[in-house]
PDB file of C-alpha atoms in Angstrom:
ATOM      1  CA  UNK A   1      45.222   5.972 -29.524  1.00 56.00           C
ATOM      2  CA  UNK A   2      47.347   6.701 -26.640  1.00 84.00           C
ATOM      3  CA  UNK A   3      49.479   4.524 -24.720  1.00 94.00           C
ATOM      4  CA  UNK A   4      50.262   4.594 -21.112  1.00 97.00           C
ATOM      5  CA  UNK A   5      52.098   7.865 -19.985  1.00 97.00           C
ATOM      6  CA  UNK A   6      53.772   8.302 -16.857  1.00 98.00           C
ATOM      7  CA  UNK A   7      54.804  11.620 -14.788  1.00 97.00           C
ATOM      8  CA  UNK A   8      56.872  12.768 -14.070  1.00 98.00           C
ATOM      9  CA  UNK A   9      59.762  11.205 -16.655  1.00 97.00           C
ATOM     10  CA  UNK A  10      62.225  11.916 -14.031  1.00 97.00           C
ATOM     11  CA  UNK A  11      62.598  12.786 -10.374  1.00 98.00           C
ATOM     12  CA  UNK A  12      65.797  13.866  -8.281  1.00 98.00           C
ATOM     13  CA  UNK A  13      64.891  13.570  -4.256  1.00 98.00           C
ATOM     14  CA  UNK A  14      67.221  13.818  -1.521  1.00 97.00           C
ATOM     15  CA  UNK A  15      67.276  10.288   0.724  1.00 97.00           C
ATOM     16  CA  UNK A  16      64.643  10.230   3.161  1.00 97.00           C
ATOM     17  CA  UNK A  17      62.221  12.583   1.375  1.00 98.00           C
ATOM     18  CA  UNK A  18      58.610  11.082  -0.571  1.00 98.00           C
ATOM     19  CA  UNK A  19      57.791  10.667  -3.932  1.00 98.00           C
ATOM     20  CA  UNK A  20      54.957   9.820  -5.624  1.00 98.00           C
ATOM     21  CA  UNK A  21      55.121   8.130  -9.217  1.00 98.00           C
ATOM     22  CA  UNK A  22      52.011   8.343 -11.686  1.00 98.00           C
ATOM     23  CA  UNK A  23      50.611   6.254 -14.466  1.00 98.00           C
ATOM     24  CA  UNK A  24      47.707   6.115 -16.566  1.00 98.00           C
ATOM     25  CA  UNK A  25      46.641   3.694 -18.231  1.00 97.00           C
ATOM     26  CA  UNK A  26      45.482   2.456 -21.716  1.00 96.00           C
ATOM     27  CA  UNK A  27      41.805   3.704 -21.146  1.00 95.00           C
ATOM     28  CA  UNK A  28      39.668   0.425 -20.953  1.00 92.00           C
ATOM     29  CA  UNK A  29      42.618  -1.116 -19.720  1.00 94.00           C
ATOM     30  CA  UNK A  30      41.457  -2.883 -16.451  1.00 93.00           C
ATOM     31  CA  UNK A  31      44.683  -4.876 -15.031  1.00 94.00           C
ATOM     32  CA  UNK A  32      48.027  -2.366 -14.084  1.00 96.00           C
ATOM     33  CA  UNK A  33      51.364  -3.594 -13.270  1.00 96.00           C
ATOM     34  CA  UNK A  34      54.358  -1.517 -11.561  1.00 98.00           C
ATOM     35  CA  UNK A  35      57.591  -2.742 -12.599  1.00 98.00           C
ATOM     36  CA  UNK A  36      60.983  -1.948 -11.060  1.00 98.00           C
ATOM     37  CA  UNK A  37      64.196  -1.673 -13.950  1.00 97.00           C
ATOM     38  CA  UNK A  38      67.768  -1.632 -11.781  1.00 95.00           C
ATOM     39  CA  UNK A  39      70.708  -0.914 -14.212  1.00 92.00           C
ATOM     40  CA  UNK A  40      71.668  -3.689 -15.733  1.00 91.00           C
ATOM     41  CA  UNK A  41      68.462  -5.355 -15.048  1.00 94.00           C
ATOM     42  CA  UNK A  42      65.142  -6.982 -16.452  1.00 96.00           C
ATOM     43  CA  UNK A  43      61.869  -5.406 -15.369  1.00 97.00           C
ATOM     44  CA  UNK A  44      61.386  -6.768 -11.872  1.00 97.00           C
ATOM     45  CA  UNK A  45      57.248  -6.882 -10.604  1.00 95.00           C
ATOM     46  CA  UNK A  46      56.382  -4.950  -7.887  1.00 97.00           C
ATOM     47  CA  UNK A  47      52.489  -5.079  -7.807  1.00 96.00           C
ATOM     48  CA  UNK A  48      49.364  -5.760  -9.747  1.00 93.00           C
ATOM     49  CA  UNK A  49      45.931  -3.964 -10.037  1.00 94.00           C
ATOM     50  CA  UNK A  50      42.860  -5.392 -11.242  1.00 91.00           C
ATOM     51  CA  UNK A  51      40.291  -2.484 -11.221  1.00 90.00           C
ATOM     52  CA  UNK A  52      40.771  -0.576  -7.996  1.00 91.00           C
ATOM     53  CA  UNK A  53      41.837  -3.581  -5.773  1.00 89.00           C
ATOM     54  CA  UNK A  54      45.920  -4.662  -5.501  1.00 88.00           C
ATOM     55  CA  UNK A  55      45.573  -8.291  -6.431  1.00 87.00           C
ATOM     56  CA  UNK A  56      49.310  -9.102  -5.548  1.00 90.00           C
ATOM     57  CA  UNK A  57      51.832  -7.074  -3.632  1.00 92.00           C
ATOM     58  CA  UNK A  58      54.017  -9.650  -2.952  1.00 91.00           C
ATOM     59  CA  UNK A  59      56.895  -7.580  -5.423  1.00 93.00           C
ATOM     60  CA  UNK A  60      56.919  -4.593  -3.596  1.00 96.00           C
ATOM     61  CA  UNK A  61      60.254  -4.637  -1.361  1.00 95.00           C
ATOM     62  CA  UNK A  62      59.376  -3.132   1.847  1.00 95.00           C
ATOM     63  CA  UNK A  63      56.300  -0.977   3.513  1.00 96.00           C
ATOM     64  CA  UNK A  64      58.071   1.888   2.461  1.00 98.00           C
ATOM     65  CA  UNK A  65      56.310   1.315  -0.985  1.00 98.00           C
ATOM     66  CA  UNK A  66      52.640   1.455  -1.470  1.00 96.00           C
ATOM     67  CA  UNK A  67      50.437   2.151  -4.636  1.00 97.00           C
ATOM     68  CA  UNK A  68      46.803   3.020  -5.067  1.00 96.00           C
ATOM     69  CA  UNK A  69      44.136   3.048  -7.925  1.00 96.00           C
ATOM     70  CA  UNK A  70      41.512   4.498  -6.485  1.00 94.00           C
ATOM     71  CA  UNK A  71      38.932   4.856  -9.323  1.00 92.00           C
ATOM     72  CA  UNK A  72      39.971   1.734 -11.383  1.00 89.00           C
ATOM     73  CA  UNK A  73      42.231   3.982 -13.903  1.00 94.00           C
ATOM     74  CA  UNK A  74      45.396   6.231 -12.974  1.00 97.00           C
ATOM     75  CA  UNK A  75      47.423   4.718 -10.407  1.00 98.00           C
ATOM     76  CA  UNK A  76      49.993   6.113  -8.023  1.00 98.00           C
ATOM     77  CA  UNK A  77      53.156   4.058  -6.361  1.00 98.00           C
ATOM     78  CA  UNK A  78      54.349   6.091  -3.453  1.00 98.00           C
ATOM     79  CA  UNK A  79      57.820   5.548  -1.750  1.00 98.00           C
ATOM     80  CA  UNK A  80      58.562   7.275   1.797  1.00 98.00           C
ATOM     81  CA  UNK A  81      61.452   7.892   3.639  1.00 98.00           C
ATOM     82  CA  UNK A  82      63.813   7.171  -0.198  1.00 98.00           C
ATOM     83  CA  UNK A  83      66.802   5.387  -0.067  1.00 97.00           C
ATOM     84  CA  UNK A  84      69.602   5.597  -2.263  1.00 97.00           C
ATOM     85  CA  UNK A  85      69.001   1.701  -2.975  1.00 96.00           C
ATOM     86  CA  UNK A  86      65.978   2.506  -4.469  1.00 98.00           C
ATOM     87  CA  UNK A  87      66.808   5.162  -7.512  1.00 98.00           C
ATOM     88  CA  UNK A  88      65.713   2.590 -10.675  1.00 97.00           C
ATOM     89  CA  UNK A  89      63.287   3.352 -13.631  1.00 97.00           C
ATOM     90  CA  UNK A  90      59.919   2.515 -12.248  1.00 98.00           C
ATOM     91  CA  UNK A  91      57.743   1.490 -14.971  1.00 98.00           C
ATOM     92  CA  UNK A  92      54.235   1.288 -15.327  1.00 98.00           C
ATOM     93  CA  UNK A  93      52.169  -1.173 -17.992  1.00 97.00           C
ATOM     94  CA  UNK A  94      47.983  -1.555 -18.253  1.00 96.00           C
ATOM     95  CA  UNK A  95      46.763  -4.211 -20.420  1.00 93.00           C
ATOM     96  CA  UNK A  96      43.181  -5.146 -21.708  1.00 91.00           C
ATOM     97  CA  UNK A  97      42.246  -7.914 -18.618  1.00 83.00           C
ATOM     98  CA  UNK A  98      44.869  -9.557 -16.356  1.00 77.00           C
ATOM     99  CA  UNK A  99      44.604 -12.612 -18.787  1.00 77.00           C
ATOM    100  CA  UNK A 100      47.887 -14.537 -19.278  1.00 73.00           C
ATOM    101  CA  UNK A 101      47.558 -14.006 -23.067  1.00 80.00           C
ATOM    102  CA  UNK A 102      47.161 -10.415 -22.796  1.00 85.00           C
ATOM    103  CA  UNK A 103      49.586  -8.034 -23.838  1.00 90.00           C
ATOM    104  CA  UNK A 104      50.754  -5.742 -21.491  1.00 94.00           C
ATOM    105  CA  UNK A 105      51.685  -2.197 -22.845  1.00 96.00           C
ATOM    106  CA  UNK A 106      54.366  -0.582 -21.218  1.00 97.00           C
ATOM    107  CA  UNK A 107      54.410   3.351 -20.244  1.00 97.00           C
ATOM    108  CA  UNK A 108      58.421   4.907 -20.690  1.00 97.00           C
ATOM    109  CA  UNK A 109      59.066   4.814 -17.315  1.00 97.00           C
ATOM    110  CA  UNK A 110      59.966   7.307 -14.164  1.00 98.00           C
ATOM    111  CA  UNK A 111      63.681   7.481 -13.836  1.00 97.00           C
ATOM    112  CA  UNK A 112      63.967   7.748  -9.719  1.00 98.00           C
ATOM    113  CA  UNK A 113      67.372   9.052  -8.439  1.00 98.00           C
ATOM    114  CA  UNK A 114      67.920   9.049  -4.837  1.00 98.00           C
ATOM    115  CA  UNK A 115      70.760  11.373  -3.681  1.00 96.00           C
TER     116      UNK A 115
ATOM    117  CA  UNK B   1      67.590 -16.466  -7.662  1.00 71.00           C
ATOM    118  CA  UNK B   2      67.051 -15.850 -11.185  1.00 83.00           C
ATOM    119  CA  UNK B   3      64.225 -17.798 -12.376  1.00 94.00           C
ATOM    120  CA  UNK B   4      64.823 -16.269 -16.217  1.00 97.00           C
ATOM    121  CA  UNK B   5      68.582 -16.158 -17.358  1.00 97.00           C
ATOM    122  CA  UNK B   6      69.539 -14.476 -20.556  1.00 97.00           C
ATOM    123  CA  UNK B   7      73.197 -15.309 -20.296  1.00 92.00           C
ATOM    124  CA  UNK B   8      74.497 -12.965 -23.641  1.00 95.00           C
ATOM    125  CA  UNK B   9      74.667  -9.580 -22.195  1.00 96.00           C
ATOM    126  CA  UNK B  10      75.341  -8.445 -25.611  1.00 97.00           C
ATOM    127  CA  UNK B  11      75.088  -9.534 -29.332  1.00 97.00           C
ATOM    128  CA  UNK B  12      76.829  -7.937 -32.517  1.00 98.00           C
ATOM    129  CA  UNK B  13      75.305  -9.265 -35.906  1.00 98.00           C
ATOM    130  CA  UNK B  14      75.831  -7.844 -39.676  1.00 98.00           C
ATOM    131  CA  UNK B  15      72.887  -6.158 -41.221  1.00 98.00           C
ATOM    132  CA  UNK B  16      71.050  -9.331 -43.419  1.00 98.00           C
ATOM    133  CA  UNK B  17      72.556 -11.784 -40.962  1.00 98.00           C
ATOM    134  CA  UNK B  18      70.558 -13.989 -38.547  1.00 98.00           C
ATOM    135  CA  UNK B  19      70.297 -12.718 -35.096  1.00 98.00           C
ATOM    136  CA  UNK B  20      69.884 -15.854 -32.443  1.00 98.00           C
ATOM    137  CA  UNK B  21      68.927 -14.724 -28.824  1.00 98.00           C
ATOM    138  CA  UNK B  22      68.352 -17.069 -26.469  1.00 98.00           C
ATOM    139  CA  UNK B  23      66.805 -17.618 -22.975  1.00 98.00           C
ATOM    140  CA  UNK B  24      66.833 -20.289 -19.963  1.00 98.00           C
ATOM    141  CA  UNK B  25      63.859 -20.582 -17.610  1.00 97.00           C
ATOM    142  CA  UNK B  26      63.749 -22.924 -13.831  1.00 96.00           C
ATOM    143  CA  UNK B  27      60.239 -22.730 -12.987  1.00 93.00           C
ATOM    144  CA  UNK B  28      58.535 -25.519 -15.010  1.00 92.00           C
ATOM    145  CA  UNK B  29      55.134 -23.539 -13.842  1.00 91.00           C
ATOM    146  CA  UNK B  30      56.374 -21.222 -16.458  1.00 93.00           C
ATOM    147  CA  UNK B  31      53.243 -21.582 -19.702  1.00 92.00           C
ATOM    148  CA  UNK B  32      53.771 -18.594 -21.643  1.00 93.00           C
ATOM    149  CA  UNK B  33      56.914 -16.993 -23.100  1.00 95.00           C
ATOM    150  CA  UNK B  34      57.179 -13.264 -24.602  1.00 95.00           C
ATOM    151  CA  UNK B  35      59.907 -11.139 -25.996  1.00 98.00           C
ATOM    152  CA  UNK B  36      60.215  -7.667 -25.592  1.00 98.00           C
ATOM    153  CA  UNK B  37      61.969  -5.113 -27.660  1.00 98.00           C
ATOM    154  CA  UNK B  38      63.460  -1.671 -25.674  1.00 96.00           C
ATOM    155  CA  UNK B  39      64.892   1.609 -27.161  1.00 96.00           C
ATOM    156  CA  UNK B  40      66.511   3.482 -24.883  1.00 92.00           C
ATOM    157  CA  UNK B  41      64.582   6.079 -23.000  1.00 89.00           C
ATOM    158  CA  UNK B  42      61.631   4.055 -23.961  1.00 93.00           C
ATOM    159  CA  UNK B  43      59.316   1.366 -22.306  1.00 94.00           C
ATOM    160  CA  UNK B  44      59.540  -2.246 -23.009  1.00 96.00           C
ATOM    161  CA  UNK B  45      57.622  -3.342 -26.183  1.00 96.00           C
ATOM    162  CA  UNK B  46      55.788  -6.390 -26.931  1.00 96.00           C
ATOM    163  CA  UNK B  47      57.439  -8.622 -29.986  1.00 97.00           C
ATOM    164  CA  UNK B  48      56.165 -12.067 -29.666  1.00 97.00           C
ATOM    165  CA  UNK B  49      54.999 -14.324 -27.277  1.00 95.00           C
ATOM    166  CA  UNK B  50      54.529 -18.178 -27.450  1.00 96.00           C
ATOM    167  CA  UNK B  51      52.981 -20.509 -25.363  1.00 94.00           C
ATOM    168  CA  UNK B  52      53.912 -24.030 -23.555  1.00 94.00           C
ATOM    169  CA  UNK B  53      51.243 -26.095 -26.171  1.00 94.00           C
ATOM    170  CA  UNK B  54      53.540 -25.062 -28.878  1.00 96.00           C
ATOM    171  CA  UNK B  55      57.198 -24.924 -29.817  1.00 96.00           C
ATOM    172  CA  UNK B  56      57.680 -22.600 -32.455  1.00 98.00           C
ATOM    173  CA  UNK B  57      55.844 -18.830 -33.433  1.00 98.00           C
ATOM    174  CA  UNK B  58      56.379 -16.863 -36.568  1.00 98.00           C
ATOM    175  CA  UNK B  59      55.896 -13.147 -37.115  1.00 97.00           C
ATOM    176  CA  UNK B  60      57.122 -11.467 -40.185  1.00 97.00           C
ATOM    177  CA  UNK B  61      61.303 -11.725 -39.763  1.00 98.00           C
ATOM    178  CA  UNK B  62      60.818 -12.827 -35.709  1.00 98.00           C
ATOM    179  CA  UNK B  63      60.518 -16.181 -34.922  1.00 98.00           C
ATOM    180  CA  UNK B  64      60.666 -17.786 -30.786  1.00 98.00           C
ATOM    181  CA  UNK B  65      61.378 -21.566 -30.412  1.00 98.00           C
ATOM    182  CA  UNK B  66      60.371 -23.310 -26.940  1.00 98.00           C
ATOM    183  CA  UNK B  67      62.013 -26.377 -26.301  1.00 97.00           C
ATOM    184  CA  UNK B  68      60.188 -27.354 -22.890  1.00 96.00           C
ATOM    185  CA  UNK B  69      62.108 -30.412 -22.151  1.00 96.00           C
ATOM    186  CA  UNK B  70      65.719 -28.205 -21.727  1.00 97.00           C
ATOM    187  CA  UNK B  71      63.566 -25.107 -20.764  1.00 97.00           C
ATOM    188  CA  UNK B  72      65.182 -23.087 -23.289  1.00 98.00           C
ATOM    189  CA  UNK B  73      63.315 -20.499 -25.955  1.00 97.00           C
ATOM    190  CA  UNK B  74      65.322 -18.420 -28.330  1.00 98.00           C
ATOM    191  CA  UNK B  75      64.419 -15.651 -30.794  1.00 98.00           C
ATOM    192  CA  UNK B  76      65.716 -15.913 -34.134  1.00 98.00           C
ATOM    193  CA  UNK B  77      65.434 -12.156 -36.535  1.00 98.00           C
ATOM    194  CA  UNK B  78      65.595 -12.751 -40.289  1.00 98.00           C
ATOM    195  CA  UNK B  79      67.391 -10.808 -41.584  1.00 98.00           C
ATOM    196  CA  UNK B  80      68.594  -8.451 -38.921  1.00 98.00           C
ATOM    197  CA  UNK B  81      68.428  -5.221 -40.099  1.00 98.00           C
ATOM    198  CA  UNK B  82      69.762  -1.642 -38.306  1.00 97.00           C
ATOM    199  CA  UNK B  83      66.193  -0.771 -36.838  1.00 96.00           C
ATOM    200  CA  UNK B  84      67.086  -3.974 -34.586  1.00 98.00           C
ATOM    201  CA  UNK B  85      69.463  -2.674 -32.434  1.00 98.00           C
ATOM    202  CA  UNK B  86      67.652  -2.828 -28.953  1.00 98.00           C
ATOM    203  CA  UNK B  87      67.471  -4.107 -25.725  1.00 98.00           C
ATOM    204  CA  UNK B  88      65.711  -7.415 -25.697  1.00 98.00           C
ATOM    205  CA  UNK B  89      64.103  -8.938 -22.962  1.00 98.00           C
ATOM    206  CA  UNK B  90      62.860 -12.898 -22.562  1.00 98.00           C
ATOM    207  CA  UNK B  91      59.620 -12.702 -19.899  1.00 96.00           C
ATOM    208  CA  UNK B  92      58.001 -15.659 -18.645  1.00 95.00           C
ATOM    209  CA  UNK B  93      54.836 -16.259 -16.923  1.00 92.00           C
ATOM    210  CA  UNK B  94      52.266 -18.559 -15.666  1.00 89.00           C
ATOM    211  CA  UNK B  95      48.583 -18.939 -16.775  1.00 79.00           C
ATOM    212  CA  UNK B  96      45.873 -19.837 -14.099  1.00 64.00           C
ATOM    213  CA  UNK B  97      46.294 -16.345 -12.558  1.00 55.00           C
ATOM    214  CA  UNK B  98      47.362 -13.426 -14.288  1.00 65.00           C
ATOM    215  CA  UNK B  99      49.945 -12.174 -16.067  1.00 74.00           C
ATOM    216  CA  UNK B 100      52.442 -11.606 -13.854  1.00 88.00           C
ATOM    217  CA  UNK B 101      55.895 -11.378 -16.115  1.00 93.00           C
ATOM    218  CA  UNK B 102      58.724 -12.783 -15.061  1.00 94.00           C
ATOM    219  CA  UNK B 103      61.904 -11.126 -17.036  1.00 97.00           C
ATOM    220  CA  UNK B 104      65.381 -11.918 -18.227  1.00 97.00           C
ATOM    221  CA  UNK B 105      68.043  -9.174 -17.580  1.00 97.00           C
ATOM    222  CA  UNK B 106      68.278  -8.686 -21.436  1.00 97.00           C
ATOM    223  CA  UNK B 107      70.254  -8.453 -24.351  1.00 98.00           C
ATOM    224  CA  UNK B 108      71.624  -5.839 -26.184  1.00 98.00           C
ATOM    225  CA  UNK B 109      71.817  -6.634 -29.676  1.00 98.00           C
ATOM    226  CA  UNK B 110      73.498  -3.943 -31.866  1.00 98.00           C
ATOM    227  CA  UNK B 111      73.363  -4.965 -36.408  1.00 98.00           C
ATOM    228  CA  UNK B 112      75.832  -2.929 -38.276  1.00 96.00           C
ATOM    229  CA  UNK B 113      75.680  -1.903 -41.784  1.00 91.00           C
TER     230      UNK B 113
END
């Protein structure tokens, strides 16, 4: 079946402009993660979904960043006013429940660049 | 402050050879261990996971040891073959909640012929 699939696979902005990052899910899948990949870096966790509801936010760095799920499937992390700090491969994984045994499936990631 | 440490930044290893990755952990809230595999231009994939009850998991050539008590795991591939070459990536987490991963900064492991 298919996995998770982001758009777009990468996105050139100008500093200070938005962006808007999409993922969709495993279907079924009701937990979704946003991860953050720096160069040089492990996946870092920005913020968890369980069905349309952010359970955590605590990774996200700043109010610059918010996400929404609004219907319990695709999701959408939105980032205003860009900074350079803040080009990274954002990466998106669903998994079955948000059980500690479950896997999570990773999409292949938006690569953000920030001029 | 790091709460996962994968100190190697980089591993080379002969084709047939054991490859020995290994991982550090702090946070003794830390139940459940995983290893991820990445290609480049691709998104992290799940290998093998292991949890706190138990201190060794076998799949096929991949095996992870835990050893709680020095909050260390590793990931042993027998034999290492070409197809191996990869990013990996040690992720931690804690049960209770959900699964919130926790991960390493990786390890690039290269096996030539």
């Amino acid at each position: 079946g298919a996995g998770v699939s982001q758009t777009p696979s990468n996105k050139v902005t100008e500093k200070g402009k938005y962006v808007e990052l999409r993922c969709d899910p495993i279907s079924g899948h009701t937990a979704l993660y946003w991860y953050r990949q720096s160069l040089g870096q492990g996946p870092e966790f920005l913020i968890y979904f369980q069905g349309t509801g952010a359970a955590d936010d605590s990774g996200l760095p700043n109010d610059r960043f918010f996400a929404v799920r609004p219907e319990g499937s695709v999701s959408t992390l939105k980032i205003q006013r860009t900074e350079r700090g803040d080009s990274a491969v954002y990466l998106c994984a669903s998994s079955p429940t948000s059980g500690t045994t479950d896997t999570q499936y990773f999409g292949p990631g938006t690569r953000l660049t920030v001029l | 402050d790091q709460q996962v440490k994968q100190n190697s930044p980089s591993l080379s290893v002969q084709e047939g050879r054991i490859s020995i990755l290994n991982c550090d952990y702090t946070n003794s809230m830390f139940d459940y261990f995983l290893w991820y595999k990445k290609y480049p231009a691709e998104g992290p994939t799940f290998l093998i996971s292991i949890s706190s009850i138990k201190d060794k998991n076998e799949d096929g050539r991949f095996t992870v040891f835990l050893n709680k008590s020095a909050k260390h795991l590793s990931l042993h591939i027998v034999p290492s073959q070409p197809g191996d070459s990869a990013v990996y990536f040690c992720a931690a987490a804690s049960s209770g909640g959900y699964n919130k991963l926790i991960f390493g900064a990786g390890t690039r492991l290269a096996v030539h012929p």
